[in-house]
mmCIF file of C-alpha atoms in Angstrom:
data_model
loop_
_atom_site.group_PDB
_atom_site.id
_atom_site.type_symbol
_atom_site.label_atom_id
_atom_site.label_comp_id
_atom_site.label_asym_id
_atom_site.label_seq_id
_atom_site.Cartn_x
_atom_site.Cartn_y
_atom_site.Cartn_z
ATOM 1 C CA UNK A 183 0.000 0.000 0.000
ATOM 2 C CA UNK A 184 1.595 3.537 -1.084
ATOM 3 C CA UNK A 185 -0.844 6.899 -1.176
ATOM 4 C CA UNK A 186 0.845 10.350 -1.552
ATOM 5 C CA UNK A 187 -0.873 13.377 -0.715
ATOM 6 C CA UNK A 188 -0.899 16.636 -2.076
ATOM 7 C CA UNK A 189 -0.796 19.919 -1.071
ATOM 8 C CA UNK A 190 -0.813 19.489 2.651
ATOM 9 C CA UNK A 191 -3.248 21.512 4.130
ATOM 10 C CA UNK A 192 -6.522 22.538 5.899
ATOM 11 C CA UNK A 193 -8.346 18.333 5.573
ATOM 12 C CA UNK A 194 -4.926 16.693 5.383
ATOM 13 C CA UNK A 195 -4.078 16.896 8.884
ATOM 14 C CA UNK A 196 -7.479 14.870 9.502
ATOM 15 C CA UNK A 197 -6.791 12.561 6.897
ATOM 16 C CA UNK A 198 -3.494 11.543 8.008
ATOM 17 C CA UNK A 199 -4.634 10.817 11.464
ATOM 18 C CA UNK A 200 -7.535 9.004 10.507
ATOM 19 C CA UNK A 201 -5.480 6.936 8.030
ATOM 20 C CA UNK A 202 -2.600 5.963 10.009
ATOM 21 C CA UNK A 203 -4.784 4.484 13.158
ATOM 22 C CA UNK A 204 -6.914 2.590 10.528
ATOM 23 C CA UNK A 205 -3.595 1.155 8.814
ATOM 24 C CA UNK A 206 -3.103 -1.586 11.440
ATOM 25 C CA UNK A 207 -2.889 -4.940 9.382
ATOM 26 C CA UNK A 208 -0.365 -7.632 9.166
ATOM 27 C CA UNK A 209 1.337 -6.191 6.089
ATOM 28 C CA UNK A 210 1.963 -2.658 7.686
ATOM 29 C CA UNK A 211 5.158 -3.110 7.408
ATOM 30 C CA UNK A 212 5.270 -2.282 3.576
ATOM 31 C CA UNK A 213 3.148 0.800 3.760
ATOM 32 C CA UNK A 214 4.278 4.056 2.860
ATOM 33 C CA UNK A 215 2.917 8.161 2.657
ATOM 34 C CA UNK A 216 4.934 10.367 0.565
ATOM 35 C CA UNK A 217 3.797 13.829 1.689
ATOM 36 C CA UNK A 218 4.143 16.818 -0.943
ATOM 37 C CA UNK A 219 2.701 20.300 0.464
ATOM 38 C CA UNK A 220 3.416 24.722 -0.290
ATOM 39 C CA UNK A 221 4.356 26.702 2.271
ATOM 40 C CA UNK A 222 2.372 27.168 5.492
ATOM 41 C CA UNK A 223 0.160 30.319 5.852
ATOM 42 C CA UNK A 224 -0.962 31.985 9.056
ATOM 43 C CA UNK A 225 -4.143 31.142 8.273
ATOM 44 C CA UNK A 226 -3.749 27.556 7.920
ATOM 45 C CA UNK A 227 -3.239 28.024 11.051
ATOM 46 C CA UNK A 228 -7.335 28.275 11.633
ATOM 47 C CA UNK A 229 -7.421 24.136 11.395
ATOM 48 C CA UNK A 230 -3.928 22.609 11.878
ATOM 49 C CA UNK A 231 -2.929 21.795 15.662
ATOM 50 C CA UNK A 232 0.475 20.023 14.443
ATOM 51 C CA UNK A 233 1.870 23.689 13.245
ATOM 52 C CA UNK A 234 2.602 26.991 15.254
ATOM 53 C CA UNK A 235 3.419 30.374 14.162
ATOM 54 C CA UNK A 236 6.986 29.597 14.388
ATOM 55 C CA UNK A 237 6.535 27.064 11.556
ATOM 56 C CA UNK A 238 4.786 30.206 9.173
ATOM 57 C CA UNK A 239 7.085 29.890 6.297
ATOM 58 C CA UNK A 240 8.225 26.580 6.080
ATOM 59 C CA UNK A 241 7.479 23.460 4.004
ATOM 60 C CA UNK A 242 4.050 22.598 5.373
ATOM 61 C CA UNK A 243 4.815 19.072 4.836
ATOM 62 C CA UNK A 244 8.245 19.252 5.550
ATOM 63 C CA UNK A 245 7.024 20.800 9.254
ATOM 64 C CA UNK A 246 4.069 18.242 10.205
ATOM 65 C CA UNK A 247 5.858 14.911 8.929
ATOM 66 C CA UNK A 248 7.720 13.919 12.119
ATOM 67 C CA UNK A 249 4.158 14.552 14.354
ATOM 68 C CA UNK A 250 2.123 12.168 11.924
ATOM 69 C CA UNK A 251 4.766 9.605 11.760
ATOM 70 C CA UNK A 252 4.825 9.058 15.243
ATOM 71 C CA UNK A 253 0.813 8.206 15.238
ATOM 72 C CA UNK A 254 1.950 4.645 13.651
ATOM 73 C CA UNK A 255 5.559 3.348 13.553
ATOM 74 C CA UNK A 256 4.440 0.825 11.327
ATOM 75 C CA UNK A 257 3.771 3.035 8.416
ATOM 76 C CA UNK A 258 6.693 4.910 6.785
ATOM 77 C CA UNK A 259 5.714 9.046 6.844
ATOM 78 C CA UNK A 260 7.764 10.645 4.109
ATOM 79 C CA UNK A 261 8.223 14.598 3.111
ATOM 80 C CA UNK A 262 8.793 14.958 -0.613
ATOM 81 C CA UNK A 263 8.849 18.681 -1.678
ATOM 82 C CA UNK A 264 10.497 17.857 -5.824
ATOM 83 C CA UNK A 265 8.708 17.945 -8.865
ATOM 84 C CA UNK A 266 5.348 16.469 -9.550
ATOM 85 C CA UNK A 267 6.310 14.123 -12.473
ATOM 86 C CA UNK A 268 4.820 11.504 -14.195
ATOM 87 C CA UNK A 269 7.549 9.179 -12.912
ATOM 88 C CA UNK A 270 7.172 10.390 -9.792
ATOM 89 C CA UNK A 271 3.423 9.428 -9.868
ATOM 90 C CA UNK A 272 3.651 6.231 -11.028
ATOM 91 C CA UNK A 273 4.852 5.099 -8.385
ATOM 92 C CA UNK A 274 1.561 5.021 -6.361
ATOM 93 C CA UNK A 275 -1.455 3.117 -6.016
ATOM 94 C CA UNK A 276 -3.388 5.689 -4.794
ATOM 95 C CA UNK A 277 -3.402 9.781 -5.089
ATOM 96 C CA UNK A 278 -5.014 11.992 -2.633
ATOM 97 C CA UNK A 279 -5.303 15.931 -3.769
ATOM 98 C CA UNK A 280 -6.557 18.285 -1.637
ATOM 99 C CA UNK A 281 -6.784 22.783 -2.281
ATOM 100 C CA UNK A 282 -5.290 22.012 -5.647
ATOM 101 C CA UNK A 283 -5.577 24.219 -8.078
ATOM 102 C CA UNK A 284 -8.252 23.123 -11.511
ATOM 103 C CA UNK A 285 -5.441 22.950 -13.625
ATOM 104 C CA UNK A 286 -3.369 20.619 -11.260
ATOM 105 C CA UNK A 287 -6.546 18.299 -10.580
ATOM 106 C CA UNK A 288 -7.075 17.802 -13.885
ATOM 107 C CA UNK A 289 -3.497 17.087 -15.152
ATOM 108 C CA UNK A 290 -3.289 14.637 -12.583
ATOM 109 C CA UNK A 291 -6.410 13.305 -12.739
ATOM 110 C CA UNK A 292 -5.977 12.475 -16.492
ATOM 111 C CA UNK A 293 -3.107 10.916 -15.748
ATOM 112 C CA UNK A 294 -3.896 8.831 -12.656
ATOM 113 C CA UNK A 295 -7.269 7.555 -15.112
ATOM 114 C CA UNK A 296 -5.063 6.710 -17.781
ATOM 115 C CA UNK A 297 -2.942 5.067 -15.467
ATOM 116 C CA UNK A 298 -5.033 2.858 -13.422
ATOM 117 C CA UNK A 299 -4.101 4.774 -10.361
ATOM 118 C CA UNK A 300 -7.087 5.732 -8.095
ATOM 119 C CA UNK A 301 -7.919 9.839 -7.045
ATOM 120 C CA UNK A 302 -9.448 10.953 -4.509
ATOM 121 C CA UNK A 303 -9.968 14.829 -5.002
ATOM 122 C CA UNK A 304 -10.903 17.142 -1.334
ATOM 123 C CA UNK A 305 -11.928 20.892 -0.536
ATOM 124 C CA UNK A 306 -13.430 21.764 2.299
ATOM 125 C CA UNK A 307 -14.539 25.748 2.531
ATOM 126 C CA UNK A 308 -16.425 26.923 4.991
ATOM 127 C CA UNK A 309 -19.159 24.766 5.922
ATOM 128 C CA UNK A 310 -19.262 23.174 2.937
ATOM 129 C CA UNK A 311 -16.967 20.128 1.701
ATOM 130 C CA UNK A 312 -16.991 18.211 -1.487
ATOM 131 C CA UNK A 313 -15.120 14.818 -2.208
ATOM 132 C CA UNK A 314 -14.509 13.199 -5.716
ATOM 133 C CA UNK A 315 -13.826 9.624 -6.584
ATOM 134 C CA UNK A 316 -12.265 7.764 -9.547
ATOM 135 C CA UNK A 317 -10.734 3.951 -8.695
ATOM 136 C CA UNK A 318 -10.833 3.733 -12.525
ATOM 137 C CA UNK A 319 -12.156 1.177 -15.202
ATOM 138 C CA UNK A 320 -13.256 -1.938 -14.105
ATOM 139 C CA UNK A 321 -12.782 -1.633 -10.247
ATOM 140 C CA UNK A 322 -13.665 -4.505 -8.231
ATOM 141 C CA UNK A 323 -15.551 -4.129 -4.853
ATOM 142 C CA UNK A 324 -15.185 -8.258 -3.580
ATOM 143 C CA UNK A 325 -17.662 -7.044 -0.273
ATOM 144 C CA UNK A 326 -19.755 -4.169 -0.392
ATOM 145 C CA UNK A 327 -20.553 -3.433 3.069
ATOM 146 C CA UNK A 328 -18.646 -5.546 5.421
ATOM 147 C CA UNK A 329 -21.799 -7.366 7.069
ATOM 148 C CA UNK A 330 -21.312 -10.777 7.379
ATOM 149 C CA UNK A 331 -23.121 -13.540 5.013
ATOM 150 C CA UNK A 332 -26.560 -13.982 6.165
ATOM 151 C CA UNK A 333 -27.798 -17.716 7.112
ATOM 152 C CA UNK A 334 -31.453 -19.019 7.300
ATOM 153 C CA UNK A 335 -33.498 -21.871 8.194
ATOM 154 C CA UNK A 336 -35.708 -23.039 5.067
ATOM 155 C CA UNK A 337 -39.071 -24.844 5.714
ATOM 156 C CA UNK A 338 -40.118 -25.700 2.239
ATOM 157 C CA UNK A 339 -39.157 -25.596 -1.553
ATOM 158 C CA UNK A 340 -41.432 -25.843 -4.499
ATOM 159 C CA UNK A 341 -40.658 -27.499 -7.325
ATOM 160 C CA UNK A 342 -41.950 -25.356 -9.878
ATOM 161 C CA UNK A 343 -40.138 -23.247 -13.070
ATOM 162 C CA UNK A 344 -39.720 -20.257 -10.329
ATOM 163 C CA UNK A 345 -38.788 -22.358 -7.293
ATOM 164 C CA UNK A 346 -40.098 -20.187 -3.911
ATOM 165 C CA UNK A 347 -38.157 -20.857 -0.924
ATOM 166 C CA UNK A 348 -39.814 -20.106 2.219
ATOM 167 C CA UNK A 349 -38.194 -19.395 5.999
ATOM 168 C CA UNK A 350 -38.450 -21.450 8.924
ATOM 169 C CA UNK A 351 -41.274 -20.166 11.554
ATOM 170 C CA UNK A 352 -41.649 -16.969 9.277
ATOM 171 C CA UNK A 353 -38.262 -15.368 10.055
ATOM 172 C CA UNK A 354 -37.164 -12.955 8.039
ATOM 173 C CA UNK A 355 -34.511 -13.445 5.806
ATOM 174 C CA UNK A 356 -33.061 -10.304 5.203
ATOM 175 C CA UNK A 357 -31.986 -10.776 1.577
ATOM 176 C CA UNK A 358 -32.465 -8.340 -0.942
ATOM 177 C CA UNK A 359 -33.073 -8.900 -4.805
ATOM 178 C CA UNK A 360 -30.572 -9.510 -6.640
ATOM 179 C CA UNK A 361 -28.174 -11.315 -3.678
ATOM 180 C CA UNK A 362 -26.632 -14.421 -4.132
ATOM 181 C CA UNK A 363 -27.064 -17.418 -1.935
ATOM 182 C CA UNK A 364 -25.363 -21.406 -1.990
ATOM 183 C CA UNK A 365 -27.071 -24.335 0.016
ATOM 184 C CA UNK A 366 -26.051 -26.953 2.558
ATOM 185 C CA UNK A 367 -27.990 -29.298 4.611
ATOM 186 C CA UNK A 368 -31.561 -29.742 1.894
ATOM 187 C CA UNK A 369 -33.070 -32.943 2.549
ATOM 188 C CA UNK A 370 -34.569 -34.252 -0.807
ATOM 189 C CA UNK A 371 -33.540 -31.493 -2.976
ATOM 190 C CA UNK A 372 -29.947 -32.627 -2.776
ATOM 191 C CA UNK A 373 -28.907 -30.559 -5.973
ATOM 192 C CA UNK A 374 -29.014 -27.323 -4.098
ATOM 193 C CA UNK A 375 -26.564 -28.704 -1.536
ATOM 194 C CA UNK A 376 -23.110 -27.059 -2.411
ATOM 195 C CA UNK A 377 -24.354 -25.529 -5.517
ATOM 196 C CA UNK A 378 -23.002 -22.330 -7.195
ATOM 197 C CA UNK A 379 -24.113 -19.374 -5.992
ATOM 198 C CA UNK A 380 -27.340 -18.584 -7.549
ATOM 199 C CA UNK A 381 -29.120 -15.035 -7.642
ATOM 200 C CA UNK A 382 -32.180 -14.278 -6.030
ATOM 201 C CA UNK A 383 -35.473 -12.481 -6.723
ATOM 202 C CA UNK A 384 -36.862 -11.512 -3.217
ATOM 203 C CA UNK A 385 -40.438 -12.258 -3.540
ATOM 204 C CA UNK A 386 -41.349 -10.873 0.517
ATOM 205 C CA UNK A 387 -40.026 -11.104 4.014
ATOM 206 C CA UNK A 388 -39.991 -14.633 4.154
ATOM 207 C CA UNK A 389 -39.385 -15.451 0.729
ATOM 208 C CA UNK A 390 -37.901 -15.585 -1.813
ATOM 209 C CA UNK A 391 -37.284 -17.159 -5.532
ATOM 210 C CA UNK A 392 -34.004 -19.097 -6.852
ATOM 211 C CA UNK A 393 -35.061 -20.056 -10.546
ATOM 212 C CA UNK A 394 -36.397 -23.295 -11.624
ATOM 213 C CA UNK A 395 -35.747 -26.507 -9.414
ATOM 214 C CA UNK A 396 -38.776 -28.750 -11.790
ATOM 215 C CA UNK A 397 -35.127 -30.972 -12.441
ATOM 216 C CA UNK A 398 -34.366 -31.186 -9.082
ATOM 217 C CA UNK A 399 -35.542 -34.292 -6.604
ATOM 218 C CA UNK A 400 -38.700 -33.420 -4.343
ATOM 219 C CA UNK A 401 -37.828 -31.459 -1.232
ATOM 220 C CA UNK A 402 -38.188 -33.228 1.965
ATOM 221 C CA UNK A 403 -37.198 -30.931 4.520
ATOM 222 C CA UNK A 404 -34.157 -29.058 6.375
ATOM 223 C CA UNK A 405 -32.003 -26.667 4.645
ATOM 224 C CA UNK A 406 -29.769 -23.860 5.156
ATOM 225 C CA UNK A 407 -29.951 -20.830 2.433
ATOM 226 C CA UNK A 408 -26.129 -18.715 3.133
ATOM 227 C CA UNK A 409 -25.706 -15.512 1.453
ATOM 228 C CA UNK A 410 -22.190 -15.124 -0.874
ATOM 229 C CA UNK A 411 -20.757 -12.081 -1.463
ATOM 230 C CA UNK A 412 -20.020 -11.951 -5.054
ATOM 231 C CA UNK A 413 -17.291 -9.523 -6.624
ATOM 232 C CA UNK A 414 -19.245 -6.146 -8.313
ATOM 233 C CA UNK A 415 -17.181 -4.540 -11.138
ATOM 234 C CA UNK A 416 -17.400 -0.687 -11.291
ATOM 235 C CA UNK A 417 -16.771 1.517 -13.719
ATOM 236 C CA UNK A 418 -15.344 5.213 -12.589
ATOM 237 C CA UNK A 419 -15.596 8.218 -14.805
ATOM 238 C CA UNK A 420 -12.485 10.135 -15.201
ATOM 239 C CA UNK A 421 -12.895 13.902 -13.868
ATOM 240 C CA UNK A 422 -13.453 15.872 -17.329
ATOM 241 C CA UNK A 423 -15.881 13.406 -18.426
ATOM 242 C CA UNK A 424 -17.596 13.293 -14.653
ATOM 243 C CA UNK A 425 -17.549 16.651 -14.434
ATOM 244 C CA UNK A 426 -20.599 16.814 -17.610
ATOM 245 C CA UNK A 427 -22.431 14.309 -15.945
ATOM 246 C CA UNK A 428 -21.741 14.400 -12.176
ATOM 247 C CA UNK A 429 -23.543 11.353 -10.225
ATOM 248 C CA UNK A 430 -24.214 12.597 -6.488
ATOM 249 C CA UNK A 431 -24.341 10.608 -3.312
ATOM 250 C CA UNK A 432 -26.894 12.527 -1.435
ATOM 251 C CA UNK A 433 -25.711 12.693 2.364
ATOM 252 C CA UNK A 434 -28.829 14.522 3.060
ATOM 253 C CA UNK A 435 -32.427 14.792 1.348
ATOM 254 C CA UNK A 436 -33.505 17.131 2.724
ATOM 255 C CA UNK A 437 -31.527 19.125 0.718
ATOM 256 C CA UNK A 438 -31.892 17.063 -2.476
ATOM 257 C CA UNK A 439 -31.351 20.145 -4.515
ATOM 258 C CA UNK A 440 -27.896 21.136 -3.110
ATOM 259 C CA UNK A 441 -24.896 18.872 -4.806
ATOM 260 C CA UNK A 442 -25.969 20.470 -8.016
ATOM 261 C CA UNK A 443 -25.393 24.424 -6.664
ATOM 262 C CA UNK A 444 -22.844 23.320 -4.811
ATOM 263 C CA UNK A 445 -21.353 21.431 -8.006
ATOM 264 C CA UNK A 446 -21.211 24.510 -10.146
ATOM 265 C CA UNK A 447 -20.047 26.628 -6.564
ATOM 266 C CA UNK A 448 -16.575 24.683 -5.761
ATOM 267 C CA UNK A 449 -15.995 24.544 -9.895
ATOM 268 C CA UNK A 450 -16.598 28.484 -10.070
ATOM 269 C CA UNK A 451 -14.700 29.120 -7.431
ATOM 270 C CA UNK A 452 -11.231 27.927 -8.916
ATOM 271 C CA UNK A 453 -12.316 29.949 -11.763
ATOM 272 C CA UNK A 454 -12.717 32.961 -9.804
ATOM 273 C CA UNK A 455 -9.570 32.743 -7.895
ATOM 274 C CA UNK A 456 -7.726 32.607 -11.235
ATOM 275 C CA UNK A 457 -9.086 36.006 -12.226
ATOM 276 C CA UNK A 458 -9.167 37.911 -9.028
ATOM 277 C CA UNK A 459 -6.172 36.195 -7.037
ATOM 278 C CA UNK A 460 -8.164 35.256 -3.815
ATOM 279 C CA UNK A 461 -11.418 33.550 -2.685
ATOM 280 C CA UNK A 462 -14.410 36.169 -2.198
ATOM 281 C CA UNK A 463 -14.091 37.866 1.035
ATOM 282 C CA UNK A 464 -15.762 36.842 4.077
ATOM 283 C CA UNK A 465 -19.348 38.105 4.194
ATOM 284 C CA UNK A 466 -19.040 40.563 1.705
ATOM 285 C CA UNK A 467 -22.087 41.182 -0.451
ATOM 286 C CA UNK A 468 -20.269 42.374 -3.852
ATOM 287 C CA UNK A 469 -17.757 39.304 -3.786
ATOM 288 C CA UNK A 470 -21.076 37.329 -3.294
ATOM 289 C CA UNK A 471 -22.991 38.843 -5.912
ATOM 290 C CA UNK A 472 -20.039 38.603 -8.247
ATOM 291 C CA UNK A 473 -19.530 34.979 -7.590
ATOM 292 C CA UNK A 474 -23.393 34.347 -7.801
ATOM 293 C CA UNK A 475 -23.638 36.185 -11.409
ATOM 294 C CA UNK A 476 -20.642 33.692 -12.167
ATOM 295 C CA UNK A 477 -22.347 30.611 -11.195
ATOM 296 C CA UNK A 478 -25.572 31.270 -12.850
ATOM 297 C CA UNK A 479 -23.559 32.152 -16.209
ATOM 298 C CA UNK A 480 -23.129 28.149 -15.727
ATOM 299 C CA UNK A 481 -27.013 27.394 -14.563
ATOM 300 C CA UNK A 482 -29.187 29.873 -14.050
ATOM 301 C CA UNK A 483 -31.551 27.211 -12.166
ATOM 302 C CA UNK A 484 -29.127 27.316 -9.106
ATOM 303 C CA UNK A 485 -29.824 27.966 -5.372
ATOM 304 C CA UNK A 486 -29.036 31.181 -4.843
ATOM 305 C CA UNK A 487 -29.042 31.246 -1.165
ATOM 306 C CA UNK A 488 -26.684 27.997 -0.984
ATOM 307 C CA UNK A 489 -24.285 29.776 -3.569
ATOM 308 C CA UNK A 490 -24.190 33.146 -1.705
ATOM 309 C CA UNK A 491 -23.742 31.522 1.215
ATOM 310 C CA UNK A 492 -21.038 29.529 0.056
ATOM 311 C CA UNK A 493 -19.409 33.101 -1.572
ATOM 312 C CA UNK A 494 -19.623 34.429 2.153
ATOM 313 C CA UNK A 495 -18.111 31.411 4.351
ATOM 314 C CA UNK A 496 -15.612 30.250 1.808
ATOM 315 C CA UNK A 497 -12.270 31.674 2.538
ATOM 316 C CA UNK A 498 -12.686 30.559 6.453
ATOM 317 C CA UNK A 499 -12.485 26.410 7.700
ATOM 318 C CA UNK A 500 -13.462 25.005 10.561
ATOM 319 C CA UNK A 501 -11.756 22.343 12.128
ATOM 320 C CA UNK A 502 -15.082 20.097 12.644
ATOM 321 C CA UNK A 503 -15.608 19.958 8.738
ATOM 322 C CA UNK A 504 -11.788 19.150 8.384
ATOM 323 C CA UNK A 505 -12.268 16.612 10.373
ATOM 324 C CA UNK A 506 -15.366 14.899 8.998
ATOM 325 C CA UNK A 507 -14.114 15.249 5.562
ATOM 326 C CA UNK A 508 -10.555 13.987 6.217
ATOM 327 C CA UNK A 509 -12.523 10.753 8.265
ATOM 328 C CA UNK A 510 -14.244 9.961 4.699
ATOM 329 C CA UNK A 511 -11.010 10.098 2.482
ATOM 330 C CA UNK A 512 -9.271 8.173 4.520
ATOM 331 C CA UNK A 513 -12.065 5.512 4.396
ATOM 332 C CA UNK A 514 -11.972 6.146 0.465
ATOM 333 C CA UNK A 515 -8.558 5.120 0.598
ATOM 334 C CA UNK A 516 -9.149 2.009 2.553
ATOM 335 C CA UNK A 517 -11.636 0.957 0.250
ATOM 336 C CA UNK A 518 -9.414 1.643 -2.814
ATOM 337 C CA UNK A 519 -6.914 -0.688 -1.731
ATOM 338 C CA UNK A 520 -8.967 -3.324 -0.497
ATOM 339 C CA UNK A 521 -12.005 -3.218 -2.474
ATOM 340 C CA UNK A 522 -13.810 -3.603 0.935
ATOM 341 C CA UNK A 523 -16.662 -1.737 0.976
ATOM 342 C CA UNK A 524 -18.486 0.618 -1.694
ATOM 343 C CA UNK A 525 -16.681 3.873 -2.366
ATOM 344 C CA UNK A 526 -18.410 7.083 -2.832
ATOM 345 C CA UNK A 527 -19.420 7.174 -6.600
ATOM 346 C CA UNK A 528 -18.253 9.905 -7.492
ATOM 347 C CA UNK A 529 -19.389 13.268 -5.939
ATOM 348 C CA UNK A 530 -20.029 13.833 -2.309
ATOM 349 C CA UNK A 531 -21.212 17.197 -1.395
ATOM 350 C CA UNK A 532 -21.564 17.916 2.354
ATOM 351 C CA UNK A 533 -23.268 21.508 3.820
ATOM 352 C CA UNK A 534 -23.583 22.167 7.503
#
């Protein structure tokens, strides 16, 4: 396992933490974070206990690297503060980017797609936080949630073209369509016993249909229906082509309508420190109203109060977002490397 990080500031600090007390397996041993980061700012300052004032100046990577590495001996904590080169990229499984610039996400991200190397892209501003995905073509998640298989008692099989298997006493399975389960244990039916795992269509709360057993012998009785966990095959969009046609995981729906503002806000908002030099400046109604006229050039169906909101409170962070955020990627990370779990696909957009 290798990750490197970019641009070490604001979320990093969370990420690393959360990372390196997660990293605890038997191959530890061979894991490694490269570090690259700019020079710290008083204002990073705002969420970053492992720096001072002393350390303004310096190499922010350079000046947190000996802190983090002492969270987890097991995992070698590197500085690097050369080049950004394609052969210096290659190297790694998995790239984490966070305050980069547009033009370095997408160079990167075009590269770590064509690559096969997985991104995971972070802001945090404000309130507000946003975290892209892309493990690349044909990504493999082996379990999708961790659970373990799920086991139940059967009481009866028909022998029909659509076989119905129903539960023992009426208790509730707890499949859903589309799962996969093997046998073990059927009395009569003795085909099922062992079988390949075969795909289910959940037909209620107690049952549920496996196909057609009219081949198979007559059930008798007994029987034990185990879930498998079969390998899903993802496909990631790489960021220009994700950025057309985001898909959102919606954290909250109550606010159904916000990933899409908040889409066009954090993509504006590159744009608008390219032409002005700075974020828009904290509560300040003709930054707002500049960066709102901006963002409805894009879509004029936007929010406007999420967007001027966003204008208002994005310069600042607050060390609860920073943490939150840098809990997820380093979760996204996990799940990269494993395939354990189902990663965010692709956009997350978070507003307190």
């Amino acid at each position: 396992l290798i990750v490197i990080h970019l641009r070490f500031r604001r979320i990093r600090n969370e990420f690393f933490r959360n990372f390196l007390f997660l990293n605890i397996s038997e191959n530890q041993k061979k894991n490694e974070i490269n570090i690259f980061a700019c020079l710290l700012q008083i204002r990073d300052l705002a969420s970053q206990f492992y720096l001072s004032e002393s350390d303004v100046g310096r190499n922010r990577a350079e000046a947190s690297c000996n802190q983090l590495a002492e969270l987890n001996n097991y995992v070698r904590t590197t500085a690097y503060t050369g080049e950004l080169t394609e052969d210096f990229l290659q190297q790694f499984r998995v790239i984490v980017l966070t305050d980069s610039d547009d033009n370095e996400q997408h160079r990167i991200a075009k590269f770590a797609h064509e690559n096969g190397i997985a991104l995971i892209i972070a802001e945090t501003h404000g309130l507000f936080a946003k975290i892209f995905c892309d493990f690349g073509e044909n990504f493999t998640i082996y379990d999708q949630d961790g659970s373990q298989p799920i086991s139940t008692m059967i009481a009866s099989i028909t022998h029909d073209s659509q076989g119905v298997i129903t539960c023992l006493d009426e208790t509730r399975h707890g499949l859903n369509d589309g799962d996969y389960v093997t046998f073990s244990e059927v009395q009569g039916m003795i085909e099922l016993n062992g079988c390949d795992p075969i795909k289910i269509s959940v037909l209620g709360p107690y049952t549920f249909s496996i196909g057609d057993t009219s081949k198979f012998s007559e059930y008798v009785s007994g029987g034990i229906a185990t879930q498998v966990k079969m390998p899903k095959v993802v496909n990631f969009k790489s960021l220009e082509e994700s950025e057309k046609e985001p898909e959102f995981l919606v954290s909250d729906f109550a606010k159904f309508d916000h990933p899409t503002s908040l889409h066009i806000a954090f993509s504006a908002l590159h744009k608008y420190i390219e032409q002005v030099g700075k974020p828009p400046r904290p509560w300040n109604e003709e930054d707002a109203q500049n960066f709102l006229q901006m963002c409805k050039s894009v879509n004029a169906d936007i929010n406007d109060n999420v967007v001027s909101l966003f204008a208002k409170t994005c310069s600042g962070n607050t060390s609860p977002i920073d943490a939150a955020i840098g809990g997820f990627v380093a979760q996204e990370v996990l799940k990269a490397c494993t395939g354990k779990f189902t990663p965010i696909y692709q956009w997350l957009y978070y507003d307190a």
